Every structure is written in C-alpha cells, then in structure tokens.
Amino acid sequence: MRSAQDILDLLQELETEPADYLEDQDLDFKEWIPRSMNDSLNLVIEMAVCMANGGGGVVVFGVRDHVTGREKAILGVPPEIDVNRLKKAVYDSTDPKLTPNFEEIRVPEGTGRLLVMTVFPGLPPYTDTSGKGKVRVGKDCQPLTGTMRRRIMVETGETDFTAERLNERPEELISAAALETLVNAARREKAPEDLLRADGMDILAQLGVIQDGQMTRAGVLLCGTEKAISKYIPGYGWTHLRMQSDTRYTDRADGRDALLVALSRIMDRINADNPIFTLEQGLFHFEYRTYPEIALREAVANALCHADFRIAGPILVKQGPDKLEISNPGGFIAGITPENILHHQPAARNPLLVDALAKLRLVNRSNLGVGRMFEALLIEGKEPPVIHESGDSVALTFMRREFSREFRLFVAEESQKGRALSLDQLLVLQYVLAHPEIDSATAAGICQRPEQNARGIMDGMERLGYVERGGAGRGTYWTLHSDLHQKIAAPGDPDRDRRIDWEAAKTRVLSVLMERARRGNEGLNNTDIRRITHYDRNQVRRLMMELMKENDSIQKEGERRWTRYVYSM
C-alpha cells in the first residue's frame, strides 16, 4: 500500500502532470464536494467499495483531476471533516463491512489538509447496503455488473469451473493417448519423481484432478476423450487458420483434443510455416525460427489454460503472411491489463487446472511466461508481442520480423562478459533503435515500471555505455550510444553511422521538438541536436536557421551558450 510519504512525493508531480495521469489500479485522487456533506459521504463509501472489490488501494481526497499545477489541483478537505465520522459511515453503509484507515496529510495549498483513505484487500464482492457497488479496473471504477461479480468470484477462488466434480466413472472419461502425452510431457520437463512414478489414475489423483474417486473438469481437459470433452466442456475447442488476408483464409483445422494434445497439434501447424534461420558463429551453427518456439509455446499454453471454458468460443490461432494472432475467450482478471501484465501478481481463472499443470512443470505460476515471450523475441532483435483485450477475450499478436544477426551477437557477447541483458534493458534498447530518444516516462511505460525505477534503469544503462544522456532535470532524455548503434543496427539501416543526411536531420529534429512540446518538456540546445544528428556545432546552427525559416512554429530562446530551440504548439 502507498504510504503518506509516497503520496507527498507524488504530489510534486502535479506541477507538470494532472492528477489523473498519476492514478493507477491501487490509487485514485478525488476532489472533495464542499457543497454537500451527504454527497461527500456517498463518494467516500463508493470509493471504499470500489477499491475493496479491486484488490485494495488508496484514495486521496482533496485533489482535482484534469488540471496542472499544485495550486490549481490541491483544493484540500475542510478542517471540520471528522475522520471518525467517515470511518463509521463506511462501516455502516457497506456489506460485508469495511473498515478503511484514514490519515491526514498537511499541505501548503487549499485548505491545507488532504485525507488519505487506505482500503485493504478482503474477500469481495462488496456493495453498499442497498446492493449497489463498483469495482476498480485500471484507473476507473466500473459498475459491479453480473459479469463483474462472476469475475470477482473467479479471482477469489469461490468458483472454479474446472474444479467441479463429475458423476461418471473416471475410467469412462480418460483417453489413454492423452494420458500418455501428459506423462511424456512431464518427463521432458523433469516433473517431480513421485509424480512420474505414479501410474495412470494415481498420477491424476496426485495432481488433484481426481478427488474422492470423482473426475473433475480439469481432469477431462488434461486427459479426457473428445466425447467427454464435448459433453462436459461444450464451449471448449481450438481453431487454426492460415490467413490469406485479414478476412480470408486458405486452410483450417479444428479440434477438441485434451489440452496437451491440442498444444502439440497447434504447434505443429504453426511451425509448418515458421521458417528457420541459421546463424553461424565460429564453429557453431545456431537455428532460429521466424517466431521463436519458446514464445509460441508460452502463448498457446497460456491461451489454453487461462481460457474461460464457460464461454462458447475456440482458442483461435490466425496465421497470416505478416503476423500471427492467438486469442482465447475470457478477458483479464484481478486487475491485469496489457499495461501491467509483465509484473502483475499472477492470477488464475482456472486454479485447479493451472495448479495441476504447474505440478507437472508444464506452466509457471510465478508470472514468468509473458516475460519469457517478450525476451525470446527481443534478443533476436524483434519487437515484443502486442497484447490487447476486446470484450470477453484476450488476443496476443506476433509481428513477422526478420532476425537481427547483429543484435543477437551483441546479446551473446554481453552474456559472455557476465552482463546478461535484463528484460527492461532489452525493451529500452529496441525502443531507442527505432526512436531518436527516450525519456523516463516513456521508459516507465514500455518497461511497465514506476518512473522512479525507470530512471534507475536508464542510469544503469548509461553507466554500461549503452545510452547517452541529454537535457537536465525534468527534460532529461537518453539516446542510443553512437558506437553501440553502429554495432547493433542492421547493415541496411541508413542511420547506422548516426550521421544522417541534411533533410532527414531536419525532419528528425522537428519530430523531437514537437514530441517534447507535446509532453510539456523544454526544447533542445545545440548539444542536444548534435547528439541527435551527429553534426558539429556550426552545422547545427546552420541547420536550425534553415529549419526556423521553413517552420514558423520553431523559435529560438536565449543567446550563445544559453540558446535553446522550442516548438510552439
């Protein structure tokens, strides 16, 4: 949970960012409603319920959204507001009862007083005493609809579709071929010996998918016959399409196999059109597929084990000329979003199924799978997958990209030096290879880290000689070190020597100026522009004179060593 000091540190950001930009799954800012005590109490109750249903969090009362500057944003809470009254109102008006903690923060602006309400995680769903409620999803409080209530029950383990027991003899439901596939896969992954020594039904009992002699739906998904799967999990199935365009396909395969059989069949079909590239390094030849197999396997396995099997819809794989998309029915749960998925606490929609696969070491319960996907692509010089949620489904898209021999060799060399690149460093390097600069806010977004952590990442990369720093204070940015760029850029990259032609230099400088203006950052000085273009001081002066003549929005501020160029929006 956020401490009072954490909140005070965040308030400094209000000088340059509106409060809503600083909000997160576990943090909200709310303006107090001075005209009506009842409206204020209702707001406090609503936010307590919302945060409790979203896994807990902090609400800061007395701060206005959508404005920049502390004076405008921090209005405060009236001094006569009694926190004991607020705590009692929340307790009396919630079901089950909530007892949030309230803390006062003193500030120089507004009334001089902010109230911080901390709501601790509990056992949702929570509502007010009239049965109404909301749930925190990302930065929003959404109505606690029937679908949301069901999702919360899944997240808290109150309902697990795969754990339901079936009134039929397990022997009648099991496919011998699927069970053999499961055992063989467990051996390859070096599952615990006590599991591997078990036979047939015993291994399923040890996995927990047979309970008190009864088969669960998880057991049917793992090793059931197609007839049993159709009967007890009628919504489940998989489809692989070879796409000719976004709307037409040339080949299709469908199945209702047990999960590990399905995984094998889907992987075989994908790899039939997943060419291998051979990298020669000394006496060794290394083979790499267009789509890294480890990334594909993690993606397909995630789609199979995290699908919502109550929704009728297949695990769908669409493989086209330039991309491959894997989607499954069932949206994100537990506050996971595409923007925080790399580091969010793991959450399973189907706990019994995932637990059984984890015991077999066929999936990872520590939320490492998504990171492995990203890493497998990034170390080959390819962009990470794109993940998005659409209604009640999640899709992951791999773009078809060429293998980068230069980048892969660089990663291997760094590893040999004892400097294995982290996922954060890989994400940043791929970004600055494609963009002229990166600031800490952008680094925080692509690494899915707090901005303070992102600054530490960038400082560390600067010490290693990967990037160069420009600007100062809030205007600090980093560019890829010229020597490293020459080493890891593709041979056909026209920018490989970092000295770009005159017109391209003007375009790049204009683009950076516009982007910095959009973010509210200061402009560029001669040193900054030299880093971008790799021209000398006099060439930069001449370039900027031409650029100002061509574009009235670019203005010069200051003289001599204090000269700075800015873009007026």
XYZ file of C-alpha atoms in Angstrom:
569
model
C 0.000 0.000 0.000
C 1.107 3.568 -0.622
C 2.424 5.415 2.410
C 1.842 9.066 3.298
C 5.389 9.812 2.125
C 4.678 8.104 -1.200
C 1.671 10.399 -1.647
C 3.690 13.507 -0.736
C 6.307 12.539 -3.314
C 3.610 12.058 -5.953
C 2.097 15.461 -5.217
C 5.315 17.036 -6.537
C 4.411 15.605 -9.950
C 1.253 17.753 -10.028
C 3.367 20.712 -11.152
C 3.734 19.104 -14.576
C 1.113 16.323 -14.710
C -2.637 16.290 -13.935
C -3.689 14.041 -11.080
C -5.477 11.554 -13.346
C -2.148 10.818 -15.085
C -0.730 9.665 -11.743
C -3.607 7.324 -10.902
C -3.277 3.558 -11.049
C -5.121 0.366 -10.160
C -4.427 0.997 -6.468
C -4.507 4.829 -6.413
C -7.174 7.459 -7.099
C -7.429 11.204 -6.473
C -10.832 12.721 -5.710
C -11.986 16.290 -5.264
C -13.931 16.858 -2.049
C -17.549 18.018 -2.526
C -17.851 21.023 -0.191
C -21.459 21.887 -1.086
C -22.984 18.707 0.363
C -21.883 16.515 3.245
C -24.187 13.702 2.081
C -22.661 13.752 -1.409
C -19.192 13.653 0.117
C -20.072 10.694 2.360
C -21.582 8.842 -0.610
C -18.378 9.455 -2.586
C -16.240 8.061 0.248
C -18.467 4.965 0.544
C -18.471 4.432 -3.226
C -14.673 4.651 -3.436
C -14.211 2.326 -0.443
C -16.369 -0.322 -2.127
C -14.679 0.206 -5.493
C -11.163 -0.204 -4.096
C -12.119 -3.199 -1.931
C -13.547 -5.005 -4.961
C -10.419 -4.153 -6.960
C -7.983 -5.716 -4.512
C -7.458 -2.756 -2.183
C -5.896 0.639 -2.694
C -5.559 4.267 -1.652
C -7.850 7.236 -2.332
C -6.575 10.788 -1.781
C -9.428 13.222 -1.127
C -8.946 16.925 -1.826
C -7.241 16.821 -5.243
C -8.857 17.909 -8.517
C -8.367 15.975 -11.784
C -7.559 17.346 -15.238
C -5.566 20.422 -14.154
C -1.814 21.042 -13.942
C -0.042 22.848 -11.096
C -0.286 22.205 -7.376
C -2.150 25.437 -6.667
C -4.941 24.517 -9.081
C -5.053 20.811 -8.275
C -4.786 20.729 -4.463
C -8.002 22.187 -3.064
C -7.989 20.257 0.196
C -10.639 18.941 2.590
C -12.447 21.278 5.015
C -10.925 21.231 8.526
C -14.258 20.364 10.174
C -14.479 16.964 8.442
C -14.113 14.288 11.147
C -12.339 11.106 10.009
C -14.138 9.063 12.674
C -17.443 10.050 11.092
C -16.157 8.949 7.687
C -14.966 5.613 9.053
C -18.334 4.996 10.752
C -20.230 5.935 7.575
C -18.252 3.432 5.525
C -18.694 0.690 8.123
C -22.445 1.270 8.494
C -23.092 1.509 4.749
C -21.156 -1.466 3.337
C -21.885 -5.172 3.066
C -19.750 -7.043 4.061
C -18.456 -4.397 6.476
C -15.395 -2.360 5.503
C -13.121 -0.551 7.952
C -10.708 1.591 5.927
C -7.902 3.569 7.511
C -7.899 7.390 7.234
C -4.779 9.534 7.506
C -4.350 13.300 7.307
C -1.649 14.941 5.169
C -0.742 18.604 5.644
C -0.052 20.664 2.501
C 0.501 24.386 1.898
C -2.233 24.644 -0.757
C -6.034 24.882 -0.471
C -7.441 24.174 2.960
C -4.020 22.828 3.946
C -5.404 19.338 4.547
C -5.765 16.149 2.474
C -7.336 12.898 3.615
C -5.868 9.571 2.542
C -8.186 6.560 2.735
C -6.460 3.148 2.634
C -8.702 0.187 1.813
C -7.129 -3.187 2.498
C -7.713 -6.320 0.391
C -10.531 -8.541 1.599
C -12.973 -11.104 0.264
C -15.107 -9.372 -2.376
C -17.650 -8.740 -3.749
C -18.583 -5.750 -1.588
C -21.592 -3.460 -2.051
C -23.307 -0.693 -0.168
C -26.291 -1.680 1.966
C -28.662 -1.086 -0.969
C -26.799 -3.713 -3.013
C -25.027 -1.306 -5.349
C -21.307 -1.326 -5.928
C -18.386 -0.636 -8.231
C -15.059 -2.339 -8.878
C -11.647 -0.832 -9.666
C -10.443 -1.766 -13.151
C -7.260 0.065 -14.144
C -7.898 3.738 -13.372
C -11.694 3.502 -13.418
C -14.455 2.423 -11.059
C -16.849 0.325 -13.144
C -20.350 -0.856 -12.182
C -20.407 -4.178 -10.355
C -22.485 -5.941 -13.006
C -23.315 -9.629 -13.054
C -20.294 -10.263 -15.268
C -18.056 -8.344 -12.878
C -19.439 -10.236 -9.884
C -18.704 -13.517 -11.648
C -15.180 -12.338 -12.458
C -14.545 -11.413 -8.813
C -15.793 -14.810 -7.666
C -13.346 -16.439 -10.108
C -10.474 -14.300 -8.848
C -11.162 -15.119 -5.203
C -11.450 -18.829 -5.913
C -15.119 -19.004 -4.922
C -15.943 -20.511 -8.286
C -13.618 -22.658 -10.380
C -15.363 -24.226 -13.350
C -12.521 -26.721 -13.795
C -12.801 -27.939 -10.168
C -16.389 -29.173 -10.479
C -16.687 -32.933 -9.988
C -18.475 -35.168 -12.473
C -20.884 -38.010 -11.691
C -19.312 -40.526 -14.037
C -16.629 -43.149 -13.533
C -13.195 -41.642 -14.322
C -12.234 -44.720 -16.346
C -15.037 -43.911 -18.794
C -13.698 -40.413 -19.420
C -9.949 -40.916 -19.886
C -8.144 -41.101 -23.221
C -5.115 -43.428 -22.929
C -3.319 -41.490 -25.679
C -3.923 -38.140 -23.960
C -2.738 -39.540 -20.605
C 0.433 -40.854 -22.267
C 1.032 -37.440 -23.850
C 0.672 -35.813 -20.421
C 3.164 -38.199 -18.783
C 5.700 -37.839 -21.606
C 5.484 -34.060 -21.432
C 6.003 -34.173 -17.664
C 9.123 -36.325 -18.146
C 10.569 -33.848 -20.660
C 10.029 -31.019 -18.194
C 11.560 -33.087 -15.327
C 8.470 -33.129 -13.136
C 8.904 -34.454 -9.556
C 9.865 -38.125 -9.394
C 6.948 -39.126 -7.145
C 4.569 -37.959 -9.860
C 6.457 -39.688 -12.649
C 6.499 -42.986 -10.708
C 2.709 -42.937 -10.362
C 0.597 -44.903 -12.841
C -2.484 -43.818 -14.723
C -5.225 -42.899 -12.261
C -2.751 -42.409 -9.411
C -0.981 -39.546 -11.167
C -4.322 -37.816 -11.755
C -5.228 -38.255 -8.083
C -1.872 -36.792 -7.019
C -2.470 -33.838 -9.329
C -5.820 -33.264 -7.611
C -7.902 -33.615 -10.776
C -9.440 -36.832 -9.412
C -10.909 -36.131 -5.955
C -12.526 -38.799 -3.758
C -12.729 -41.059 -6.786
C -14.519 -38.449 -8.905
C -13.116 -36.844 -12.049
C -13.097 -33.045 -12.283
C -13.464 -30.967 -15.420
C -9.759 -30.154 -15.091
C -9.024 -33.882 -15.420
C -11.196 -34.125 -18.531
C -9.356 -31.159 -20.056
C -5.995 -32.790 -19.324
C -6.647 -36.328 -20.495
C -10.289 -36.775 -21.445
C -11.664 -38.327 -24.608
C -13.147 -35.992 -27.230
C -16.585 -37.365 -26.335
C -16.087 -36.495 -22.650
C -14.725 -33.043 -23.512
C -17.716 -32.327 -25.769
C -20.107 -33.422 -23.026
C -18.611 -31.662 -20.016
C -16.789 -28.678 -21.563
C -19.017 -27.938 -24.583
C -17.629 -24.399 -25.018
C -14.040 -25.586 -25.484
C -12.329 -26.099 -28.831
C -9.440 -24.772 -30.897
C -9.134 -23.473 -34.452
C -6.057 -22.750 -36.563
C -6.472 -20.648 -39.720
C -3.920 -19.893 -42.413
C -4.911 -16.379 -43.382
C -4.559 -15.049 -46.923
C -5.741 -11.606 -45.785
C -7.452 -10.181 -42.713
C -10.800 -11.661 -43.819
C -9.924 -14.726 -45.948
C -8.208 -17.992 -45.076
C -6.857 -20.792 -47.267
C -6.664 -23.620 -44.746
C -8.391 -24.504 -41.485
C -8.084 -27.107 -38.735
C -10.325 -27.589 -35.693
C -10.091 -29.836 -32.654
C -11.408 -30.695 -29.212
C -8.341 -32.577 -28.052
C -7.115 -32.750 -24.466
C -5.006 -29.674 -23.767
C -1.522 -31.126 -24.247
C -2.548 -32.927 -27.426
C -4.064 -29.659 -28.645
C -0.852 -27.804 -27.794
C 1.187 -30.275 -29.826
C -1.143 -30.167 -32.834
C -1.341 -26.371 -32.850
C 2.446 -26.028 -32.586
C 2.942 -28.463 -35.480
C 0.615 -26.446 -37.698
C 2.258 -23.130 -36.782
C 5.775 -24.467 -37.353
C 4.831 -25.764 -40.805
C 5.012 -22.097 -41.847
C 7.633 -20.873 -39.371
C 10.940 -20.843 -41.305
C 14.313 -21.464 -39.658
C 17.225 -19.024 -39.911
C 20.753 -20.368 -39.309
C 23.325 -18.168 -37.572
C 26.944 -19.187 -37.995
C 29.150 -18.250 -35.071
C 32.646 -19.710 -35.305
C 32.385 -23.481 -35.485
C 28.768 -23.466 -34.299
C 25.537 -23.118 -36.264
C 22.509 -21.878 -34.311
C 18.970 -22.192 -35.638
C 16.240 -19.616 -35.010
C 12.654 -19.677 -36.199
C 10.812 -16.618 -37.528
C 8.536 -16.869 -34.475
C 10.637 -18.146 -31.511
C 9.285 -21.513 -30.445
C 9.526 -20.743 -26.723
C 7.396 -17.622 -27.219
C 4.812 -19.515 -29.273
C 4.586 -22.366 -26.765
C 4.098 -19.963 -23.840
C 1.436 -18.042 -25.758
C -0.532 -21.116 -26.854
C -0.247 -22.726 -23.391
C -1.480 -19.507 -21.743
C -4.449 -19.328 -24.103
C -5.351 -22.975 -23.403
C -5.109 -22.879 -19.597
C -6.469 -19.358 -18.960
C -9.496 -19.541 -21.269
C -12.975 -19.143 -19.822
C -14.395 -22.550 -20.705
C -17.938 -21.431 -19.864
C -17.913 -19.155 -22.918
C -18.621 -20.893 -26.208
C -15.713 -19.930 -28.411
C -12.472 -21.524 -29.592
C -8.873 -20.831 -28.747
C -8.216 -19.192 -32.115
C -4.877 -19.042 -33.940
C -4.790 -16.901 -37.101
C -1.510 -17.193 -39.003
C -1.076 -14.708 -41.844
C 1.699 -13.514 -44.158
C 2.864 -10.781 -41.770
C 1.547 -11.674 -38.310
C 0.274 -14.444 -36.050
C -2.559 -13.871 -33.556
C -3.526 -16.146 -30.668
C -6.747 -15.387 -28.782
C -8.871 -17.051 -26.134
C -12.333 -16.438 -24.663
C -12.245 -14.740 -21.263
C -10.941 -11.269 -20.501
C -8.265 -10.303 -17.998
C -8.947 -10.811 -14.295
C -7.581 -9.466 -10.981
C -6.734 -6.029 -12.386
C -4.310 -7.378 -15.004
C -4.091 -5.195 -18.120
C -1.814 -5.106 -21.177
C -0.066 -2.159 -19.468
C 0.880 -4.054 -16.273
C 0.960 -7.707 -17.327
C 4.759 -8.047 -17.152
C 4.964 -7.539 -13.388
C 1.429 -8.053 -12.053
C 0.863 -10.711 -9.426
C -0.184 -13.960 -11.160
C -3.885 -14.805 -11.156
C -5.542 -17.972 -12.460
C -9.079 -18.154 -13.826
C -8.917 -21.966 -13.545
C -6.900 -22.573 -10.341
C -7.206 -26.374 -10.230
C -6.198 -26.781 -13.880
C -3.264 -24.381 -13.574
C -2.160 -25.982 -10.300
C -2.079 -29.431 -11.939
C -0.076 -28.131 -14.920
C 2.303 -26.346 -12.541
C 2.914 -29.566 -10.590
C 3.822 -31.200 -13.896
C 6.089 -28.190 -14.618
C 4.214 -27.555 -17.832
C 3.270 -23.986 -16.859
C 4.803 -21.472 -14.466
C 2.813 -19.982 -11.587
C 5.248 -17.111 -10.964
C 4.100 -14.970 -13.907
C 7.324 -15.604 -15.827
C 5.676 -16.839 -19.024
C 4.835 -13.443 -20.502
C 8.332 -12.139 -19.743
C 9.830 -15.179 -21.474
C 7.726 -14.448 -24.537
C 8.950 -10.868 -24.663
C 12.571 -11.849 -24.049
C 12.590 -14.566 -26.728
C 11.597 -12.008 -29.365
C 13.674 -9.096 -28.103
C 17.008 -10.948 -28.007
C 16.553 -11.684 -31.711
C 16.089 -8.008 -32.500
C 12.314 -8.331 -32.942
C 9.560 -6.275 -31.376
C 7.640 -7.745 -28.430
C 4.134 -9.156 -28.886
C 1.124 -6.851 -28.804
C -1.467 -7.829 -26.188
C -4.973 -6.414 -26.162
C -8.322 -7.138 -24.557
C -11.524 -6.926 -26.547
C -14.726 -7.566 -24.630
C -14.542 -11.049 -23.115
C -11.423 -12.154 -24.988
C -7.670 -11.574 -24.931
C -5.517 -11.603 -28.077
C -1.749 -11.711 -28.430
C -0.163 -10.758 -31.759
C 3.342 -11.599 -33.002
C 4.530 -9.500 -35.932
C 6.565 -11.354 -38.557
C 10.015 -9.741 -38.456
C 13.482 -10.525 -39.737
C 16.083 -11.989 -37.377
C 18.806 -9.442 -36.447
C 22.177 -11.171 -36.558
C 23.926 -8.060 -35.185
C 21.645 -7.684 -32.172
C 21.696 -11.402 -31.322
C 25.513 -11.481 -31.376
C 25.642 -8.389 -29.157
C 23.354 -10.079 -26.595
C 25.552 -13.197 -26.665
C 28.753 -11.163 -26.239
C 27.329 -9.256 -23.274
C 26.271 -12.532 -21.671
C 29.804 -13.919 -22.073
C 31.095 -10.827 -20.261
C 28.788 -11.590 -17.342
C 26.336 -8.832 -18.335
C 23.211 -10.755 -19.293
C 20.702 -8.194 -20.520
C 17.551 -7.863 -18.445
C 14.082 -7.662 -19.997
C 13.975 -3.955 -19.107
C 17.266 -3.302 -20.905
C 16.125 -5.251 -23.964
C 12.892 -3.265 -24.132
C 14.745 0.046 -23.908
C 17.380 -0.936 -26.498
C 14.765 -1.993 -29.027
C 12.923 1.283 -28.468
C 15.970 3.554 -28.919
C 16.990 1.590 -32.016
C 13.730 2.739 -33.607
C 13.361 6.191 -31.984
C 15.757 9.132 -31.666
C 15.379 9.440 -27.887
C 13.640 8.149 -24.784
C 12.713 9.890 -21.531
C 11.991 8.326 -18.154
C 8.193 8.464 -18.606
C 8.416 6.561 -21.885
C 10.859 4.063 -20.369
C 8.427 3.545 -17.475
C 5.612 2.816 -19.934
C 7.449 0.284 -22.082
C 9.049 -1.470 -19.068
C 5.805 -1.303 -17.058
C 7.701 0.111 -14.078
C 7.207 3.195 -11.862
C 9.018 6.203 -13.312
C 11.455 6.288 -10.412
C 12.507 2.716 -11.265
C 12.749 3.631 -14.937
C 15.214 6.411 -14.129
C 17.356 3.846 -12.318
C 17.236 1.560 -15.353
C 18.337 4.391 -17.641
C 21.128 5.457 -15.258
C 22.410 1.877 -15.183
C 22.364 1.615 -18.977
C 24.245 4.903 -19.200
C 26.965 3.550 -16.890
C 27.270 0.481 -19.119
C 27.747 2.688 -22.165
C 24.523 1.648 -23.873
C 22.933 5.118 -23.914
C 23.966 8.781 -23.702
C 22.205 11.379 -21.546
C 20.877 14.688 -22.815
C 18.958 17.547 -21.198
C 18.618 18.056 -17.444
C 16.032 17.723 -14.676
C 12.526 17.017 -15.979
C 13.838 17.465 -19.513
C 16.377 14.628 -19.249
C 16.387 12.184 -22.142
C 18.679 9.453 -23.456
C 19.829 8.418 -26.933
C 21.457 5.191 -28.073
C 25.249 5.475 -27.849
C 26.619 6.031 -31.352
C 29.198 3.223 -31.110
C 26.584 0.746 -29.965
C 24.154 1.867 -32.649
C 26.759 1.191 -35.312
C 27.312 -2.266 -33.817
C 23.729 -3.476 -33.461
C 21.877 -1.688 -36.274
C 21.075 -3.756 -39.367
C 23.584 -3.320 -42.237
C 20.917 -1.734 -44.434
C 19.940 0.824 -41.798
C 20.630 4.251 -43.375
C 21.119 5.674 -39.893
C 23.736 3.111 -38.896
C 26.609 5.612 -38.722
C 24.298 8.049 -36.826
C 25.203 10.846 -39.257
C 22.044 11.417 -41.279
C 21.539 13.454 -44.426
C 20.524 17.098 -44.213
C 16.795 16.816 -44.935
C 16.416 13.730 -42.761
C 18.202 15.601 -39.940
C 15.695 18.441 -40.188
C 12.794 16.002 -40.112
C 14.169 14.211 -37.071
C 14.897 17.402 -35.101
C 11.423 18.743 -35.913
C 9.873 15.458 -34.753
C 11.764 15.549 -31.450
C 10.865 19.212 -30.850
C 7.168 18.504 -31.474
C 7.211 15.483 -29.173
C 8.929 17.403 -26.396
C 6.415 20.235 -26.760
C 3.547 17.768 -26.547
C 4.943 16.394 -23.279
C 5.499 19.885 -21.911
C 9.292 19.407 -21.756
C 11.864 22.078 -22.541
C 13.293 22.356 -26.064
C 16.717 21.419 -27.453
C 20.061 23.180 -27.239
C 22.999 22.868 -29.638
C 24.481 19.965 -27.666
C 21.181 18.066 -27.750
C 20.863 18.479 -31.505
C 24.473 17.385 -32.064
C 23.673 14.143 -30.257
C 20.642 13.592 -32.480
C 22.284 14.389 -35.803
C 25.983 13.861 -35.057
C 26.791 17.113 -36.848
C 29.270 19.620 -35.476
C 28.332 22.853 -33.668
C 28.370 25.104 -36.761
C 26.424 22.630 -38.859
C 23.741 22.525 -36.174
C 23.469 26.341 -36.156
C 23.022 26.361 -39.940
C 20.519 23.508 -39.846
C 18.400 25.283 -37.225
C 18.453 28.584 -39.138
C 17.078 26.784 -42.182
C 14.516 24.922 -40.091
C 13.246 28.141 -38.462
C 12.820 29.740 -41.890
C 10.808 26.763 -43.059
C 8.659 26.424 -39.939
C 7.320 29.431 -38.014
C 6.442 27.233 -35.022
C 10.140 26.794 -34.149
C 11.504 29.613 -32.042
C 14.881 30.444 -30.611
C 15.204 31.390 -26.951
C 18.301 32.798 -25.250
C 21.676 33.677 -26.747
C 25.037 31.986 -27.219
C 25.597 29.081 -24.817
C 22.066 29.507 -23.420
C 20.403 29.234 -26.824
C 17.525 26.776 -26.925
C 15.084 25.898 -29.699
C 11.434 25.249 -28.871
C 8.313 24.283 -30.794
C 5.175 26.344 -30.127
C 2.033 24.199 -30.210
